[in-house]
Short mmCIF file of C-alpha atoms in Angstrom, two decimals:
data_model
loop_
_atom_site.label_atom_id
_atom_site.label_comp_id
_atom_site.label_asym_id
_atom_site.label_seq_id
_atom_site.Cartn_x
_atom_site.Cartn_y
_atom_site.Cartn_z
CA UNK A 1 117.28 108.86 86.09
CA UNK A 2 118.52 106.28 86.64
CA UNK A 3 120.86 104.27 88.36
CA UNK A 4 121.49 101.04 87.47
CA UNK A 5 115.14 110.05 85.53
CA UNK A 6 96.76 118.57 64.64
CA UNK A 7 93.49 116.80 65.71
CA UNK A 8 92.16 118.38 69.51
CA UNK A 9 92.00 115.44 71.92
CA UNK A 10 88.70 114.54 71.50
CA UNK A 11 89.05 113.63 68.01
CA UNK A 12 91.51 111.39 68.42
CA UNK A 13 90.66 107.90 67.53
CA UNK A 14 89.63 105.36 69.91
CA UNK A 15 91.19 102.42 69.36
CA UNK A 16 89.97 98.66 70.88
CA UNK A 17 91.75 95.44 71.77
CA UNK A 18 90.76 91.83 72.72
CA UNK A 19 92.98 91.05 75.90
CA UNK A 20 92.79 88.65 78.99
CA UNK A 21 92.93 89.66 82.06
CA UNK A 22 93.54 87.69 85.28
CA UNK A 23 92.58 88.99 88.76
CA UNK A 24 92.66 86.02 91.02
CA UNK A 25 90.83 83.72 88.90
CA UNK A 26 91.12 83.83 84.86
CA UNK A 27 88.69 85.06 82.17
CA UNK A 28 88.22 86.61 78.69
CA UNK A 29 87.54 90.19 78.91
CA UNK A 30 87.46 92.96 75.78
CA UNK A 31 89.28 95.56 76.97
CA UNK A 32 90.23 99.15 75.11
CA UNK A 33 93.66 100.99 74.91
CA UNK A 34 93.10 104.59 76.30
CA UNK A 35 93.86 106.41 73.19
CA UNK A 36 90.80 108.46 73.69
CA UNK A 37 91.65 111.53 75.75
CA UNK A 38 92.82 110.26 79.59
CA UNK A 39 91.19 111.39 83.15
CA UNK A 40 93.57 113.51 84.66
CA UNK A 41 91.95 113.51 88.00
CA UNK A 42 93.11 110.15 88.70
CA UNK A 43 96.23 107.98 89.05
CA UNK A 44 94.05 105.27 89.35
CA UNK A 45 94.52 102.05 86.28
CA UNK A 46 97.08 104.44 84.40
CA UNK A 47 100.14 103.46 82.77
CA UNK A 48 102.55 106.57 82.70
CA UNK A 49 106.40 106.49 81.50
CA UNK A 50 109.55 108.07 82.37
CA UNK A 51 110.64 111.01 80.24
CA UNK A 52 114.07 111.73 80.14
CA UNK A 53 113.71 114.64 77.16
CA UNK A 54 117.07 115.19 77.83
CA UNK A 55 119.09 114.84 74.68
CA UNK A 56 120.48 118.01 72.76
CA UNK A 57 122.44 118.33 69.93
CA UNK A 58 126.02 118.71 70.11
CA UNK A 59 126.98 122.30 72.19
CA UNK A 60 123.29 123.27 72.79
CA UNK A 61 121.67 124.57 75.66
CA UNK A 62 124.28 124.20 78.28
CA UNK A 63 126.88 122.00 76.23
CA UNK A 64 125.52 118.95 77.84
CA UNK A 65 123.98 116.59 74.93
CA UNK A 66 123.98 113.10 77.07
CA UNK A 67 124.54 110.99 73.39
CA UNK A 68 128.34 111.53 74.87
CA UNK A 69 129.99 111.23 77.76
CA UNK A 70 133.39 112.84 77.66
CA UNK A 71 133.43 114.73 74.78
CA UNK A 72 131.19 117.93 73.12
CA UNK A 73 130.16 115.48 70.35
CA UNK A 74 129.14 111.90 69.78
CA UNK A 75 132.29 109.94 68.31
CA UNK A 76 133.66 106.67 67.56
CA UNK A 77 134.51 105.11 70.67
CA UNK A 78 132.93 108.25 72.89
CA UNK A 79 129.29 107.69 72.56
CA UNK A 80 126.54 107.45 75.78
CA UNK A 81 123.95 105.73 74.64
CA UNK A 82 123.67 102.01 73.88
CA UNK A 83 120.60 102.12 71.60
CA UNK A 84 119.72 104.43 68.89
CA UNK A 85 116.24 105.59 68.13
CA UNK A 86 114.45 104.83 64.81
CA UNK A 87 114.32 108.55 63.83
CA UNK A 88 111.43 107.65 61.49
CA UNK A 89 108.78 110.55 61.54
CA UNK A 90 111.44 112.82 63.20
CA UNK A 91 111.49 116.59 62.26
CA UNK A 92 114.19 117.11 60.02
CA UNK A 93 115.29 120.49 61.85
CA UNK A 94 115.56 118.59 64.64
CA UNK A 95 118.36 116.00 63.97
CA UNK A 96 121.67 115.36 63.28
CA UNK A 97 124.29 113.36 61.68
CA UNK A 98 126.59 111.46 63.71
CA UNK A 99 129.84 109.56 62.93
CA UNK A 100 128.36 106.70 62.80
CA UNK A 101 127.80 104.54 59.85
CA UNK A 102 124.65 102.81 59.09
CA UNK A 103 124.70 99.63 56.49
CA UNK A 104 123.22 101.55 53.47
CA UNK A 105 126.47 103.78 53.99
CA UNK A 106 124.19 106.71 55.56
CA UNK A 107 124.83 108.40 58.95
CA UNK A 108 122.75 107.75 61.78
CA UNK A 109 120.92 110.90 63.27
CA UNK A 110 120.41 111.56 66.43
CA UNK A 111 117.87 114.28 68.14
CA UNK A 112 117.42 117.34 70.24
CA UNK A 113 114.58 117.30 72.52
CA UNK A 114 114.68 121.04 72.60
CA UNK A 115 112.76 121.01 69.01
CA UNK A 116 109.36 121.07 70.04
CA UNK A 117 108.62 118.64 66.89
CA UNK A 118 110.78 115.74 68.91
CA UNK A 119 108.53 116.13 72.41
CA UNK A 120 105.00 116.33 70.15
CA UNK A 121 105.96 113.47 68.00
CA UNK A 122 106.83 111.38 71.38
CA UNK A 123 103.63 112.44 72.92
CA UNK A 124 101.69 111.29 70.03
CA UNK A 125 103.25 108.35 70.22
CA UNK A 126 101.93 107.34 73.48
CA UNK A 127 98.91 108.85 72.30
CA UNK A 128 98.22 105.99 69.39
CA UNK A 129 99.90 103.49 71.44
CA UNK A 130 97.29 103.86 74.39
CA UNK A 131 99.98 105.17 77.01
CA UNK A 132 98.69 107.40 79.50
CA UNK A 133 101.20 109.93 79.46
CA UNK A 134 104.73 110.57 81.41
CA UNK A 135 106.51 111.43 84.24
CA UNK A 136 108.91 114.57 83.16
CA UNK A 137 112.02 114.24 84.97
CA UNK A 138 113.34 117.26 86.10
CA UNK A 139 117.10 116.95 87.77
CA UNK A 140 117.71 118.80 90.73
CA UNK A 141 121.14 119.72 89.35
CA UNK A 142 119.68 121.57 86.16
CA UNK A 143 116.58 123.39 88.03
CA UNK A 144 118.51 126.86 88.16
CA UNK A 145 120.22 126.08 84.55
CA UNK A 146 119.59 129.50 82.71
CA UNK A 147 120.45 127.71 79.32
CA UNK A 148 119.59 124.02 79.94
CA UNK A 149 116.03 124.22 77.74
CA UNK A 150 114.28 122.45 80.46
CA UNK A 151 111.54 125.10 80.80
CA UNK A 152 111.01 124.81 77.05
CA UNK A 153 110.97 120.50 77.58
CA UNK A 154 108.34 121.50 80.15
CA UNK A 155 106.02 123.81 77.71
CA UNK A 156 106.74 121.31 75.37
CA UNK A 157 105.46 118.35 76.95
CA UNK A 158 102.65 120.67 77.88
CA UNK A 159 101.32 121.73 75.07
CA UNK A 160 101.46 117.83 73.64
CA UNK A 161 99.67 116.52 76.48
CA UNK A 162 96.65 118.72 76.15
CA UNK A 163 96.73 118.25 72.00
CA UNK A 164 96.76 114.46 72.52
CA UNK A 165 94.78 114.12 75.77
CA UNK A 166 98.03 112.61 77.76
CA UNK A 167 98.63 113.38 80.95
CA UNK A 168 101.61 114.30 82.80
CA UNK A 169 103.76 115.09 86.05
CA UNK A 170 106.93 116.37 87.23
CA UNK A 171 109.26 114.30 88.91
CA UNK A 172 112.44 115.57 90.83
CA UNK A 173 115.34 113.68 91.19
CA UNK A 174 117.54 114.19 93.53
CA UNK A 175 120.93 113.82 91.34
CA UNK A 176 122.27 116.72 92.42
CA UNK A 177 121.49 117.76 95.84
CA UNK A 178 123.05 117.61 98.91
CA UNK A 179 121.80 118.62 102.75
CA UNK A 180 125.29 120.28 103.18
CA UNK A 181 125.67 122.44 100.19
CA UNK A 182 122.27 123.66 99.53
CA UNK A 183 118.10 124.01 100.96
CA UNK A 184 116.65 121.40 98.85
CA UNK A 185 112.98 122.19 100.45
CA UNK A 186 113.51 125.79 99.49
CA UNK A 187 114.70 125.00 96.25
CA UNK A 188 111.81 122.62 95.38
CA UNK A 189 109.03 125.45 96.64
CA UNK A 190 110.25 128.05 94.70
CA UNK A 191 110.95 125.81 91.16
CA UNK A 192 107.08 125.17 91.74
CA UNK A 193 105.98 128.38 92.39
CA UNK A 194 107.46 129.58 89.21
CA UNK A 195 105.85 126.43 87.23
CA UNK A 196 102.38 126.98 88.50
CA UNK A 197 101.63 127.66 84.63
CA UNK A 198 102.81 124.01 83.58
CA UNK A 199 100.86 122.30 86.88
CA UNK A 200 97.90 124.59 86.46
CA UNK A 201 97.52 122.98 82.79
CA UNK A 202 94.32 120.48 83.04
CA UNK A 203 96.65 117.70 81.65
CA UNK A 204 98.76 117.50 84.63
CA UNK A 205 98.05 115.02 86.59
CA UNK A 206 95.55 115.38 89.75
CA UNK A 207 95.18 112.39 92.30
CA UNK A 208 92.64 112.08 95.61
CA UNK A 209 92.16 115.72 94.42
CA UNK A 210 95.81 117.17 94.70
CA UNK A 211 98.07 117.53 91.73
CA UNK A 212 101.06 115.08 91.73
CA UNK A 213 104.67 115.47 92.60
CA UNK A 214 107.37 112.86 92.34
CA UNK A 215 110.67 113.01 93.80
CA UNK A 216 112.77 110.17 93.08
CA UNK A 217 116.43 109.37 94.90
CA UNK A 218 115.27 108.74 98.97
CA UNK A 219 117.64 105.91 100.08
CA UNK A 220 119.65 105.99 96.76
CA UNK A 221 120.64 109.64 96.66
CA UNK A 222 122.16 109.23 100.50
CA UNK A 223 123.81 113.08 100.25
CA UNK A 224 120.15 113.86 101.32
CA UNK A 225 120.03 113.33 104.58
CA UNK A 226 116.96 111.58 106.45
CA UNK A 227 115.94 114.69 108.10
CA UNK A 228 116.01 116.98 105.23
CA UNK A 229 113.68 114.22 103.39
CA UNK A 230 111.27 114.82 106.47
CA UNK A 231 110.98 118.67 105.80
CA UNK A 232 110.70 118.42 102.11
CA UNK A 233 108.03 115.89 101.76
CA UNK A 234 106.57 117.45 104.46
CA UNK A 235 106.55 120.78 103.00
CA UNK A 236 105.41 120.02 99.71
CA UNK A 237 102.28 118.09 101.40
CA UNK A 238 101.90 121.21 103.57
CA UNK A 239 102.03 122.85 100.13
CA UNK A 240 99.01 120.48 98.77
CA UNK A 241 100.70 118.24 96.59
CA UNK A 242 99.91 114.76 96.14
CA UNK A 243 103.53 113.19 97.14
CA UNK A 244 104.89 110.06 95.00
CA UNK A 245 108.27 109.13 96.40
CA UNK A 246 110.78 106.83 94.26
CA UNK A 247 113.02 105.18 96.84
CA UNK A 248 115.67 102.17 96.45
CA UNK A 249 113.81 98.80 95.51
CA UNK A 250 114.86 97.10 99.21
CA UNK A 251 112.83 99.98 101.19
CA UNK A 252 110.58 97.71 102.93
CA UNK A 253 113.43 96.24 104.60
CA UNK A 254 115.33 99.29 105.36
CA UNK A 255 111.78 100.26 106.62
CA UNK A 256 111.70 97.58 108.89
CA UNK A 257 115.20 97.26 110.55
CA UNK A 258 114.52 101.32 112.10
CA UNK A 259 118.19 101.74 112.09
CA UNK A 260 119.16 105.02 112.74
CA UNK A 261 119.82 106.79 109.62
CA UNK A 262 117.76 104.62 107.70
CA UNK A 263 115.19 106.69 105.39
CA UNK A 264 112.05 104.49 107.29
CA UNK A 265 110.65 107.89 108.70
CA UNK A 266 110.65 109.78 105.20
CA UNK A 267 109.26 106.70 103.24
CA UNK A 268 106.39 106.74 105.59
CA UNK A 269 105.22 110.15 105.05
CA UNK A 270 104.35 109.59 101.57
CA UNK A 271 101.30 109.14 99.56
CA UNK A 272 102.24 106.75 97.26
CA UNK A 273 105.50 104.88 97.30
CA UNK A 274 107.27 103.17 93.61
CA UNK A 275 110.33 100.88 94.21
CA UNK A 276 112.80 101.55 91.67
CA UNK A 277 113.23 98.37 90.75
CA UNK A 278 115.43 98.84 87.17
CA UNK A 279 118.49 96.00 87.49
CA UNK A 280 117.06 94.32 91.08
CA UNK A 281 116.14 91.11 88.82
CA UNK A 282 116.45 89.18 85.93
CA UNK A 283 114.19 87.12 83.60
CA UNK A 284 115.49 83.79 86.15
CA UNK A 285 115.14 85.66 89.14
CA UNK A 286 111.70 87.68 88.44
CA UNK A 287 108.91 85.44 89.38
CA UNK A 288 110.55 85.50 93.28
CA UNK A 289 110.77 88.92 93.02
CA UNK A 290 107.55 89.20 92.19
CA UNK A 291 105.86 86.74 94.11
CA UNK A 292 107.99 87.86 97.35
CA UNK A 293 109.11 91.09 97.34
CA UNK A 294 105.74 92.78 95.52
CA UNK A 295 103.12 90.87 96.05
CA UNK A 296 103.71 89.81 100.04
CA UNK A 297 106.57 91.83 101.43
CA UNK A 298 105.63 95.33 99.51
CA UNK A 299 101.63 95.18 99.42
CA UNK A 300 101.52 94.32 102.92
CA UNK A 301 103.61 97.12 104.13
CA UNK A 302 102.06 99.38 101.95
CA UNK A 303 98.52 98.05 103.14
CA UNK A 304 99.58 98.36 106.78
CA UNK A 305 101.21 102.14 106.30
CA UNK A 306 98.22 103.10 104.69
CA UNK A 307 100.21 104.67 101.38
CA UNK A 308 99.06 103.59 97.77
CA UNK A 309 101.43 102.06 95.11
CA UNK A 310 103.23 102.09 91.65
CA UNK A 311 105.19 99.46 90.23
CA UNK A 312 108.17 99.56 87.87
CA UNK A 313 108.56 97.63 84.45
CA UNK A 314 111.56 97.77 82.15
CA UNK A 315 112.82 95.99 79.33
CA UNK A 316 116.10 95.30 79.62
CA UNK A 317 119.28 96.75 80.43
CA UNK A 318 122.25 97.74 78.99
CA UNK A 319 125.18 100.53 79.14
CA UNK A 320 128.15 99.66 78.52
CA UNK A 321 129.25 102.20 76.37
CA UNK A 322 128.84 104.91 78.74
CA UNK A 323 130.32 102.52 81.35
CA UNK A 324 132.66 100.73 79.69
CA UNK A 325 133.45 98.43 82.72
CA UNK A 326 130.30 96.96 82.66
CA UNK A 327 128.96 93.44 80.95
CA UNK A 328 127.04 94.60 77.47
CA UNK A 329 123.48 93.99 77.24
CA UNK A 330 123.45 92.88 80.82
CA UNK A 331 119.83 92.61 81.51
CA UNK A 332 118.85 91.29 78.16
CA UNK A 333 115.58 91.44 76.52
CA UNK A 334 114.86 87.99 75.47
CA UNK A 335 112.61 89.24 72.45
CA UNK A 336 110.49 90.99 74.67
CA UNK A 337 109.74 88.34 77.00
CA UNK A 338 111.33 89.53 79.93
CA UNK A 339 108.99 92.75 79.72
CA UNK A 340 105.95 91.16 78.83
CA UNK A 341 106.33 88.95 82.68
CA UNK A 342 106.61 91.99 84.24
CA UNK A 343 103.52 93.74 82.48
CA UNK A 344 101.64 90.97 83.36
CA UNK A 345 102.98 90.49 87.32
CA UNK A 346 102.33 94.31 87.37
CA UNK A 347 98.60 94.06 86.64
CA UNK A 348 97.85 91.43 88.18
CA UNK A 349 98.79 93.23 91.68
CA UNK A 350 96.30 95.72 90.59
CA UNK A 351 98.71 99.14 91.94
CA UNK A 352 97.39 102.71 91.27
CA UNK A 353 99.36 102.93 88.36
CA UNK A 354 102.58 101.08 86.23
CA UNK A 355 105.44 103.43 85.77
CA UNK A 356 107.38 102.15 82.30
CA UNK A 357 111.01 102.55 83.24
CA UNK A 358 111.59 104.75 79.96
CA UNK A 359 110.17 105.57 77.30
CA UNK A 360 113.39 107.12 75.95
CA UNK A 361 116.75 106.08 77.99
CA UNK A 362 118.78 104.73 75.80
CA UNK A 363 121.65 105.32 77.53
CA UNK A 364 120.92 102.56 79.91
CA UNK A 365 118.80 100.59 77.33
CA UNK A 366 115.67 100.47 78.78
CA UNK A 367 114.01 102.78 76.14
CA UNK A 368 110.44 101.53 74.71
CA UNK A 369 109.93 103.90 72.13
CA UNK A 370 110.93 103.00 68.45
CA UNK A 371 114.86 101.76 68.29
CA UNK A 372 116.77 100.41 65.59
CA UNK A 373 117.09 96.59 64.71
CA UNK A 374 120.06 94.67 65.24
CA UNK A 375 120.41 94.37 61.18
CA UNK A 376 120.23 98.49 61.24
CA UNK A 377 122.94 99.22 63.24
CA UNK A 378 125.67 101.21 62.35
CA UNK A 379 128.86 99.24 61.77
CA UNK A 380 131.31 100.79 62.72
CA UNK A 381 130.49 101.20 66.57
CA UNK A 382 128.88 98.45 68.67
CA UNK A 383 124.98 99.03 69.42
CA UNK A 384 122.26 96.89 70.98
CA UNK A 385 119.35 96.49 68.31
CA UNK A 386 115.91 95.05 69.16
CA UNK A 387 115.55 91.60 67.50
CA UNK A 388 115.18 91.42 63.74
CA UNK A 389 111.95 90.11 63.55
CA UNK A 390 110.29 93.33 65.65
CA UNK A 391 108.61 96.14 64.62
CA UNK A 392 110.11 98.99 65.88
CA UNK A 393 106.91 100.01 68.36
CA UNK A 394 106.44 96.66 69.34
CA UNK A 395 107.37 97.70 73.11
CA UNK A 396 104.68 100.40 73.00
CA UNK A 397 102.07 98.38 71.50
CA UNK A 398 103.35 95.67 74.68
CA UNK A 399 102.79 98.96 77.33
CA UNK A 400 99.96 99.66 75.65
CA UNK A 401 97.93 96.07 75.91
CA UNK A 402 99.64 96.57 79.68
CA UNK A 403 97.47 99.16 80.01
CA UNK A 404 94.64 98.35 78.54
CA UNK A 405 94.25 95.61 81.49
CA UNK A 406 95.22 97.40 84.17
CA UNK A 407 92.41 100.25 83.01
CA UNK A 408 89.89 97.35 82.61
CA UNK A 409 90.69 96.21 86.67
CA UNK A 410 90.51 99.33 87.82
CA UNK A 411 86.66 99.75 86.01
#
């Protein structure tokens, strides 16, 4: 995704912050950052991220790192990603150097997510900044990958979640599949069958009873047809899962016309519907979207359909070294001021939950977890830092506060 995917729990420390929170009118509330273990049973005032985990090192697993995109290796001028993690904290065993030259004259290190340090350390990360866990991605192309490491992201992300008291979910997307070529509901059934020891763990998440599935791609993923979306959501419900569906950010509308084709009849079997929303606005163009698209034209169709709600945040945008034809830093942060409007428009439509478009893609640039500053990037291949003057969690500690308010509205 995506277009443009120690200390037991309850010893963890429980950390409070002093936060306003608006809900029609405006007053000062204390509110706390879930850092104490979460409630899996609910969705409900939750802020969960995107996990891509999906970063090897050079010929690992099945060959596929995603640091590069046309060659085994990360190298000058062939390089993915946009951003580069701070690698502070990192298990040693689980980077390695790159090409690329940092000021000091070191080489910047990159990570494998199949090192079960790298998934732990991430977890804990959302952990102490009060995030309530992630969304695994899980690509329909890789599901029958013998040597991907995606069941070991899984057990991973597993066994962090119930250490830190984070919760977590699987989410499909449908990169990948195609109604011609293969039986996605089939497919989907049997992946889960053979995962019932990741969903059985109490840290996966549960909602109105029924533990939660996302598939993401309906209406962006088109080589899915309209009926085959109507037998797999309809399966997995049949199945008892609690069915999220990610579908292209105009859905309402597509909804609405009833053209023939048109995905209406799959987004209205779902539970809960999320917009992906990642490059539909920019920091001039937000407050319409918001005020429009979310908080009349969405909410209302949602209200009338009867399906709950998510709503997508993200930093910023940029990708232009894995797509070299396109405009660098083309969404860009503004010093985090472009993601703190849409924390705030988030929680002040009160969804279910806020899904944090990623915590880790930096090969689109919307990563929030620790990144290098613009005065640590290597010099010798162009980067996009986060301002100088930022700590490098400062987007966690943002999603954190985010969520801190949208746990206090949902009390």
């Amino acid at each position: 995704m995506k277009l443009f995917p120690m200390a037991p729990a309850f010893l963890l420390r429980f950390a409070a912050a002093a936060a306003f929170v608006c809900m029609g009118s405006c007053s000062l509330r204390q509110v706390e950052r879930q850092i104490s273990s979460i409630d899996t049973s609910t969705l409900n005032g939750k802020f969960l991220v995107g996990y891509q985990a999906w970063f090897r090192r050079p010929s690992e697993d099945d060959g596929n790192s995603h640091w590069t995109t046309d060659m085994p290796s990360p190298e000058i001028g062939h390089v993915g990603v946009d951003m580069i993690p701070n690698i502070t904290s990192y298990p040693p065993e689980c980077l390695f150097d790159t090409p690329f030259t940092l000021p000091d004259g070191g080489a910047a290190q990159f990570y494998t997510n199949d090192c079960e340090g790298v998934v732990d350390l991430h977890f804990k990360l959302m952990a102490d900044h009060g995030i309530s866990g992630a969304f695994i991605q899980r690509f329909y192309g890789y599901i029958n990958e013998a040597n991907g490491g995606w069941i070991n992201i899984l057990n991973y992300a597993k066994a962090a979640a119930e250490k830190y008291g984070r919760g977590f979910v699987i989410e499909y997307d449908l990169n990948g599949a195609a109604t011609s070529s293969t039986n996605v509901t089939a497919t989907f059934l049997a992946d889960l069958e053979s995962l019932n020891s990741i969903t059985s763990s109490a840290a996966y998440m549960r909602h109105n009873g029924k533990p939660v599935l996302e598939i993401w791609g309906f209406g962006i993923v088109t080589e899915v047809t309209v009926d085959d979306g109507i037998a797999i959501v309809t399966a997995l419900k049949e199945a008892g899962w609690y069915v999220i569906l990610g579908v292209q950010q105009a859905w309402h509308a597509e909804l609405a016309a009833n053209q023939s084709g048109g995905y209406g009849p799959v987004y209205r079997l779902a539970d809960m519907i999320q917009p992906w929303t990642v490059g539909a606005y920019d920091i001039n163009s937000y407050a319409d979207f918001h005020d429009g698209r979310q908080a009349i034209e969405d909410a209302n169709a949602l209200h009338d359909l009867g399906i709950e709600s998510s709503i997508v945040v993200w930093p910023g945008g940029s990708s232009s070294n894995a797509n070299p034809n396109e405009v660098f830093d083309h969404f860009p942060r503004w010093n985090g001021t472009f993601y703190q409007k849409q924390l705030d428009g988030a929680v002040s439509l009160k969804p279910n939950f806020i899904f944090g478009a990623m915590f880790d893609e930096v090969n689109e640039g919307t990563a929030i977890y620790p990144l290098l500053r613009n005065n640590e990037l290597p010099t010798n291949q162009r980067f996009l830092g986060v301002d100088d003057d930022m700590e490098p969690d400062t987007y966690l500690k943002m999603a954190g506060d985010a969520a801190s308010k949208l746990a206090a509205a949902w009390q």
